Structures are given as structure tokens and as C-alpha cells.
mmCIF file of C-alpha atoms in Angstrom:
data_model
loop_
_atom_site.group_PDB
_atom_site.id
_atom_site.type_symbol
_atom_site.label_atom_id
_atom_site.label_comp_id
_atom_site.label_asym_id
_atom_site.label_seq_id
_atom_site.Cartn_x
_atom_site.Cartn_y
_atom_site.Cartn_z
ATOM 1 C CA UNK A 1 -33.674 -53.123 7.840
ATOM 2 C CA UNK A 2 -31.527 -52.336 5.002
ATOM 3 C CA UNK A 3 -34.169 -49.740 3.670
ATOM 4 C CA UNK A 4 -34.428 -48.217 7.454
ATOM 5 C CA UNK A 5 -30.541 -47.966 7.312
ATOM 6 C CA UNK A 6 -30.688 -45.708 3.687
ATOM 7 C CA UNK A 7 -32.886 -43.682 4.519
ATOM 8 C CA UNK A 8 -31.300 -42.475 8.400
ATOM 9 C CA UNK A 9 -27.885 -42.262 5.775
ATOM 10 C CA UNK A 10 -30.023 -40.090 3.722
ATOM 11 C CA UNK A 11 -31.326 -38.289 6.797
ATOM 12 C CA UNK A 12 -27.787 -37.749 8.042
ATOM 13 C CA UNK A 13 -26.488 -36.535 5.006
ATOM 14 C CA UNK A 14 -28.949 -33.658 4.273
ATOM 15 C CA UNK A 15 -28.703 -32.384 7.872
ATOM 16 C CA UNK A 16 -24.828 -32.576 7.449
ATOM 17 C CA UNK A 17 -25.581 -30.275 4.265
ATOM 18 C CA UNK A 18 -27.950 -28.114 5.672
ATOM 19 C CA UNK A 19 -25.339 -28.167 8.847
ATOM 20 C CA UNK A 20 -22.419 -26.874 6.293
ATOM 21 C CA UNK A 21 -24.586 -24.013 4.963
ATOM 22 C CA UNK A 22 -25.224 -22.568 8.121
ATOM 23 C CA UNK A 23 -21.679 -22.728 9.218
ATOM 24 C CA UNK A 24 -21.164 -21.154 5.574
ATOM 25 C CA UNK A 25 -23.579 -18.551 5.549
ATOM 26 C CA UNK A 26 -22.917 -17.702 9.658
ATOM 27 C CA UNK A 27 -19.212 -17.366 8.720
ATOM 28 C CA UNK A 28 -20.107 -14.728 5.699
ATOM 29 C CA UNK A 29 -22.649 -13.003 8.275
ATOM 30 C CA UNK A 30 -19.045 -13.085 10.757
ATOM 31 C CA UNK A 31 -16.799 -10.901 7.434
ATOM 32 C CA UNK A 32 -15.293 -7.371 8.777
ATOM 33 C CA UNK A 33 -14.705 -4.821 6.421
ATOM 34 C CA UNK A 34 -11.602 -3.014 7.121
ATOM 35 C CA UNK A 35 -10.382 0.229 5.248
ATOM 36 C CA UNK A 36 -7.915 2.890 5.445
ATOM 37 C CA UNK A 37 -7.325 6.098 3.811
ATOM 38 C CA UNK A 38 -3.510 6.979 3.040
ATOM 39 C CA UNK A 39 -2.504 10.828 0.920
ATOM 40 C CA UNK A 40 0.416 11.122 -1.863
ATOM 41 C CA UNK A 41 1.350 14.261 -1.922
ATOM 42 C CA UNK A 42 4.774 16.250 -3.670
ATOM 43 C CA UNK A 43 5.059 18.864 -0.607
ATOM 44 C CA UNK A 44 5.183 18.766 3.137
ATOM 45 C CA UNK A 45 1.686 18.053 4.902
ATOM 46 C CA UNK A 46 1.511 18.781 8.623
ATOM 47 C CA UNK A 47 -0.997 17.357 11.417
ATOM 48 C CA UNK A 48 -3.175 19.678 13.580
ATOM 49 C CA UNK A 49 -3.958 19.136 17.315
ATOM 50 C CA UNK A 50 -6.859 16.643 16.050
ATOM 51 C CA UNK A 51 -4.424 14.669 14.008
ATOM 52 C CA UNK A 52 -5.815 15.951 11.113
ATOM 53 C CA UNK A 53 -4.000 16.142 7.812
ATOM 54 C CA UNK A 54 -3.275 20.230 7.047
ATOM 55 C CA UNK A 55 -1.760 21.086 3.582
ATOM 56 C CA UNK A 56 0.355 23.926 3.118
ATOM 57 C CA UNK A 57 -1.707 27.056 2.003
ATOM 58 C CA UNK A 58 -1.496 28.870 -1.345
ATOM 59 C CA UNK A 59 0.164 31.430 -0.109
ATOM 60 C CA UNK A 60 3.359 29.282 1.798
ATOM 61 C CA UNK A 61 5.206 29.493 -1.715
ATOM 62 C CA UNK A 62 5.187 25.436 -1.589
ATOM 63 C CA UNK A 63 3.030 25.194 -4.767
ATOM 64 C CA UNK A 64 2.091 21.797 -6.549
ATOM 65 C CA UNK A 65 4.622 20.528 -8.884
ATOM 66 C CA UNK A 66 1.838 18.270 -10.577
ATOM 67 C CA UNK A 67 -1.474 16.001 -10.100
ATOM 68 C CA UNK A 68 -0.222 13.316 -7.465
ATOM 69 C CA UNK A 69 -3.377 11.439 -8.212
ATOM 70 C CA UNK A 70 -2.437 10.944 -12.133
ATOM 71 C CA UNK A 71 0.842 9.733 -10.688
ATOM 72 C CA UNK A 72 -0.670 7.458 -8.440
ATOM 73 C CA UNK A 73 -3.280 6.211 -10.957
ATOM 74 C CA UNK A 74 -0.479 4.749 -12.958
ATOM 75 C CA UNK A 75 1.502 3.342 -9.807
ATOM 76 C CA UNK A 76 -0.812 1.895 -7.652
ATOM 77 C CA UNK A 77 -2.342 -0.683 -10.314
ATOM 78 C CA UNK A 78 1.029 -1.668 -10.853
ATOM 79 C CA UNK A 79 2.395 -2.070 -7.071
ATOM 80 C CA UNK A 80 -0.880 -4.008 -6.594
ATOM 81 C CA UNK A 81 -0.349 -6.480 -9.172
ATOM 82 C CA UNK A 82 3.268 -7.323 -7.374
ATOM 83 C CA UNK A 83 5.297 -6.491 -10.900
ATOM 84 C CA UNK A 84 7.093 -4.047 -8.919
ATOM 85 C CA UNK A 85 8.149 -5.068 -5.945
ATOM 86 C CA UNK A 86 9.140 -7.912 -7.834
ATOM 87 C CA UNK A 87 7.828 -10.520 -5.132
ATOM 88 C CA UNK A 88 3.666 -10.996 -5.242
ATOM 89 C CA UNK A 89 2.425 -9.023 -1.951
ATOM 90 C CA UNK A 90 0.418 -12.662 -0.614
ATOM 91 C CA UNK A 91 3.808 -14.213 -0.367
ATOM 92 C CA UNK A 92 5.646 -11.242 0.992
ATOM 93 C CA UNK A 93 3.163 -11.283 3.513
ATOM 94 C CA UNK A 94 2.764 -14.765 4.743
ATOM 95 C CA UNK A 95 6.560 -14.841 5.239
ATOM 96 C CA UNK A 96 6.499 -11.650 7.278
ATOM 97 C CA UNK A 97 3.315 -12.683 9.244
ATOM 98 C CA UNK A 98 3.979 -16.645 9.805
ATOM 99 C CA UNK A 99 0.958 -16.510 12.822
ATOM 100 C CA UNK A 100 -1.878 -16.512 9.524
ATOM 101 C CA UNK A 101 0.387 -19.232 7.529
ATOM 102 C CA UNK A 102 -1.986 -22.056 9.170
ATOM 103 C CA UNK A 103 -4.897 -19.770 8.063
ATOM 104 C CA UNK A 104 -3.746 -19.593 4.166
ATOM 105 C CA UNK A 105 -6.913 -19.877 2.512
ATOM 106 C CA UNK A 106 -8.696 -17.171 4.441
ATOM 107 C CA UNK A 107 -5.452 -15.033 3.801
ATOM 108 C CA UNK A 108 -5.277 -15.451 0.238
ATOM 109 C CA UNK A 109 -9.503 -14.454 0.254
ATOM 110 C CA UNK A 110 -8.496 -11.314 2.121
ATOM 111 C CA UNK A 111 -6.215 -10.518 -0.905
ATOM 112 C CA UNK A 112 -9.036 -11.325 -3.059
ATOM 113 C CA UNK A 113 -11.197 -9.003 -1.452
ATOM 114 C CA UNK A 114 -8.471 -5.924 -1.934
ATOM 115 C CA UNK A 115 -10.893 -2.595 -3.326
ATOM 116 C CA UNK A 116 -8.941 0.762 -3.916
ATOM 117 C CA UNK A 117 -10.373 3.747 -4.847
ATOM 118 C CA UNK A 118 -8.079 6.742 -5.766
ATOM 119 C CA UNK A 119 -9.628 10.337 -5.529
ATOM 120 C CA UNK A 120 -8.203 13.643 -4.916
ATOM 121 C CA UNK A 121 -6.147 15.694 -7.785
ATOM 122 C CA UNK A 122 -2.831 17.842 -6.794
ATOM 123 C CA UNK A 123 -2.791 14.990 -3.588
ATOM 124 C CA UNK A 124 -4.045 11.739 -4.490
ATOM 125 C CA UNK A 125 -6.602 9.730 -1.912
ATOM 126 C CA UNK A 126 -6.348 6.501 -1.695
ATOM 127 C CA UNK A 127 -9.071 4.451 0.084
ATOM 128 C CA UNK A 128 -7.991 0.978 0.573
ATOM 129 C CA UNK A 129 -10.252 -2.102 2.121
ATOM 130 C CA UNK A 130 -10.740 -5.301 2.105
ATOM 131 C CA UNK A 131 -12.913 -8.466 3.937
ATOM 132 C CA UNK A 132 -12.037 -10.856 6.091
ATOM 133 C CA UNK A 133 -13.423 -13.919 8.550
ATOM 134 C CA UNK A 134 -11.249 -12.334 10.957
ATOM 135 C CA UNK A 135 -11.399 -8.386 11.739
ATOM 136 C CA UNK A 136 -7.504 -9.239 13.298
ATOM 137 C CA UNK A 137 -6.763 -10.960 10.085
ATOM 138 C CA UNK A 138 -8.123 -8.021 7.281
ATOM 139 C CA UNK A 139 -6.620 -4.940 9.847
ATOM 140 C CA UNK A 140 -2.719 -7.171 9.337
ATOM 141 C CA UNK A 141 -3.695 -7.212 5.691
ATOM 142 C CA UNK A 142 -4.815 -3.773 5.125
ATOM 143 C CA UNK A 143 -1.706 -2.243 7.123
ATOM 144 C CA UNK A 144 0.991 -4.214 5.833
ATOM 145 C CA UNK A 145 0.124 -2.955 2.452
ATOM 146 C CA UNK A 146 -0.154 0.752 3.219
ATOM 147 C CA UNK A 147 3.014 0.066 4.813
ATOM 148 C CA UNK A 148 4.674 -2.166 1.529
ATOM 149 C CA UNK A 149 2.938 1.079 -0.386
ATOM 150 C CA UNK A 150 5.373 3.441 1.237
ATOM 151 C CA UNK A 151 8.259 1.347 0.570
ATOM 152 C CA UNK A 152 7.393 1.425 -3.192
ATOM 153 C CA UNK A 153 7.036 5.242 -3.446
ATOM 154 C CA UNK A 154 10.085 5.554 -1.372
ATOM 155 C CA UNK A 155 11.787 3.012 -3.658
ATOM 156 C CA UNK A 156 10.270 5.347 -7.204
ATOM 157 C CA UNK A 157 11.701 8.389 -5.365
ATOM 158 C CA UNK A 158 15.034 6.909 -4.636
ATOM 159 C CA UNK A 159 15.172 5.847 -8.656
ATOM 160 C CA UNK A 160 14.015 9.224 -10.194
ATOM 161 C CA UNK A 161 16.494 11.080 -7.429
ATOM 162 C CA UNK A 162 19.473 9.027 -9.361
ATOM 163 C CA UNK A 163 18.161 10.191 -12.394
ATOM 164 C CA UNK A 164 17.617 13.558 -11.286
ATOM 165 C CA UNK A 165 21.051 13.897 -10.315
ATOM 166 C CA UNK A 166 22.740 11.323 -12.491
ATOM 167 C CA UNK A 167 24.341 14.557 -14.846
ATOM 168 C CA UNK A 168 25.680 16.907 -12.135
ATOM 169 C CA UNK A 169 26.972 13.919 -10.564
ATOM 170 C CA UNK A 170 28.704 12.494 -13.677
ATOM 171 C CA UNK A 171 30.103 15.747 -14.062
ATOM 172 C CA UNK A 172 31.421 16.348 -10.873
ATOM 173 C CA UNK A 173 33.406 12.984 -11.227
ATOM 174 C CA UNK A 174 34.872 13.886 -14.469
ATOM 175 C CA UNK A 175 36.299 17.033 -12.959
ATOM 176 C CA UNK A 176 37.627 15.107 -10.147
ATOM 177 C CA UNK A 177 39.140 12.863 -12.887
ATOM 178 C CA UNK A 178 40.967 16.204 -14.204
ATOM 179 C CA UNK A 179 41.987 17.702 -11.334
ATOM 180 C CA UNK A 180 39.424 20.748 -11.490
ATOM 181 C CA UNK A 181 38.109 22.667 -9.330
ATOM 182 C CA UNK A 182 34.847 21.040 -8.084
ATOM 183 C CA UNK A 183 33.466 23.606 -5.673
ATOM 184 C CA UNK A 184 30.927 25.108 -7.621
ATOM 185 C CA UNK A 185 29.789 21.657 -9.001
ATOM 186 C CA UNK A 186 28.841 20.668 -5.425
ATOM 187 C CA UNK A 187 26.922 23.252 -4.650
ATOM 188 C CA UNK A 188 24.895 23.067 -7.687
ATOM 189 C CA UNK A 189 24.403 19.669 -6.544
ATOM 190 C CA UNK A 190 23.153 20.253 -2.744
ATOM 191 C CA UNK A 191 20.928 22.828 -4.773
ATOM 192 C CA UNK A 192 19.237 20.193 -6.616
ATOM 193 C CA UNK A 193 19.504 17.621 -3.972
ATOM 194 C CA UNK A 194 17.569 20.307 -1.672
ATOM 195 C CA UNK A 195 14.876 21.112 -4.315
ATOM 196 C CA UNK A 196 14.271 17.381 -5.256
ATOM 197 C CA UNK A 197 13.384 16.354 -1.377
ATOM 198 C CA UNK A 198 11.530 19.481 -1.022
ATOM 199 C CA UNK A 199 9.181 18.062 -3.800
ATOM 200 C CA UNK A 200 9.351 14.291 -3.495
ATOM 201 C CA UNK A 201 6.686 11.819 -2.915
ATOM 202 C CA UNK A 202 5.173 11.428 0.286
ATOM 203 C CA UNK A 203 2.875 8.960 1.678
ATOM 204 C CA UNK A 204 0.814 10.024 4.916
ATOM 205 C CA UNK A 205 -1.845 7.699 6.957
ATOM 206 C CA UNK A 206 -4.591 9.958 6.912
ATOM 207 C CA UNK A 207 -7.033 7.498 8.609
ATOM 208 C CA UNK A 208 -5.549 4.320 10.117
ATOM 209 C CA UNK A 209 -6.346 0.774 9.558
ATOM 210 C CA UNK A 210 -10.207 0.098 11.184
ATOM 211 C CA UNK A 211 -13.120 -1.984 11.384
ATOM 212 C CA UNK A 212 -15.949 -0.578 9.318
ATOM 213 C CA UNK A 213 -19.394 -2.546 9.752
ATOM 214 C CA UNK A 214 -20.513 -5.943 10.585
ATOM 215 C CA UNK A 215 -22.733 -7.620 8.770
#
């Protein structure tokens, strides 16, 4: 009797196993893929009546400043890692999307499964994607990092903007301080201010968050 009882425990316990890796390998079969392409570019970019991205032509005078995609090269690594913004991006998240706290482990996989690939040259390319159980779950993931992304280059312009204008700015207050004439010091000023924005960083969704295959 004893013996019988063994080996339906044995019995049990493999189909339990072989139970498991189904579930396992249905749930794999069950990951979306989810990508998104988003452009850094130094001038003004425009949409066309398909919503595609249009750069400004050779000829509009706008010019390229420098290669975006070196720029970005050296960023991105960096705003991926979380050392700048200084809080991690899988914490940031959960707070700021407590519906997947209950579902932490297959959020924290999603962030495992983070590819980027940067392409383009004078406007950098970058193709961002990632897998998740959930296709709801990886499209969250995917957008609230293009969206953090933005806030980072917006945060790099506003920094290299105080720098940019730090001296005509310093100067301006020291005249003040004397009782000059400051006129000609503020207009220098809106001239730089108006040249720096016309050449700043700018991050456009070139194709939005979606599912990709199913496999």
C-alpha cells in the first residue's frame, strides 16, 4: 500500500512538472514585442498630411549644427542606466503606474528586455523595444520611457541654455549693479536666447508605441 502510495506521489509530481513547463513555455509563446521609433534632431521637423516626419530642406537656411546621433550615442546609455535622472527608471515607473505594482516581477522582466538601437547621423534614430507577458504591460513600458527620454533632453537643454547664457547674463547684472545702461546687453541676450531655441534638442515620436509580432 505504502509502495502504491509513492509511486501515485511520484506520478503526481512529474505531471505537476510537466504541468509547470507548459504553463512556462505557453506563457513565453504569449510575449509581445513592442517598439517605437523616436528622432533627435537640433532644428525644427514638421509632419506632412500622412503624419510623416519632414525635415527642413537644404536650401531653408536651417542647416545642421552637428551629428545628433553622436550626441545621442553618449546620452542615451547614460539616461538608460538611471545615473541621470538620478532615480532608476523601474522605480520611477512603478510609482507612476501603481495598476502593474501587483505584477512586479513581470515589470522588472520588461525592463530587462529594454533593446535600443541608435541610427541616423545629423538626426539620430532611436528604435526602442522591449518584451512582455502582457502587450498592455510592454506598450506602458515602452511609452513611459520615450516620454522620461524627452524630459531628459529637455532637462540637458535647459542646463547647456544656462551655460550658454550664463556670461551675457552675468554681465547684464553687473551693469545693473553700476547703474549702466543695459539696453544693448538685453538685446544681445534675446539674440542668443533666439538662436539657442532655434537649434536646441528636440525629441519627435516618429512611430508610436505598437505591438510588433506574436510568437
Amino acid at each position: 500500500m505504502i509502495k502504491f502510495i509513492v509511486k501515485v506521489l511520484a506520478v503526481l509530481f512529474i505531471v505537476g512538472l510537466l504541468g509547470l513547463a507548459i504553463f512556462l513555455v505557453r506563457r513565453s509563446d504569449l510575449e509581445r514585442s513592442v517598439s517605437c521609433t523616436i528622432v533627435i534632431s537640433n532644428v525644427v521637423c514638421e509632419t506632412n498630411k500622412l503624419g510623416e516626419l519632414v525635415l527642413p530642406s537644404p536650401s531653408s537656411g536651417e542647416g545642421f549644427y552637428f551629428n545628433c546621433r553622436i550626441a545621442v550615442q553618449d546620452e542615451f546609455p547614460i539616461f538608460m542606466s538611471g545615473r541621470r535622472p538620478s532615480e532608476p527608471l523601474l522605480p520611477r515607473f512603478l510609482k507612476s503606474h501603481p495598476n502593474w505594482r501587483c505584477e512586479e516581477d513581470d515589470v522588472k522582466k520588461a525592463f530587462a528586455n529594454l533593446r535600443y538601437v541608435i541610427g541616423g547621423e545629423e538626426v539620430a534614430a532611436v528604435e526602442l523595444s522591449t518584451r512582455a507577458v502582457n502587450s498592455y504591460l510592454a506598450l506602458d513600458v515602452i511609452s513611459f520611457i520615450s516620454k522620461r527620454y524627452k524630459s531628459f533632453v529637455d532637462a540637458i537643454n535647459k542646463q547647456s541654455e544656462e551655460k550658454t547664457l550664463m556670461d551675457v547674463r552675468r554681465r547684464i547684472r553687473l551693469a545693473r549693479q553700476h547703474g549702466e545702461d543695459v539696453s544693448r546687453l538685453e538685446r544681445e541676450l534675446e539674440a542668443a536666447q533666439t538662436a539657442y531655441d532655434r537649434h536646441r534638442l528636440r525629441v519627435y515620436v516618429l512611430r508610436p508605441p505598437s505591438v510588433c509580432d506574436q510568437n
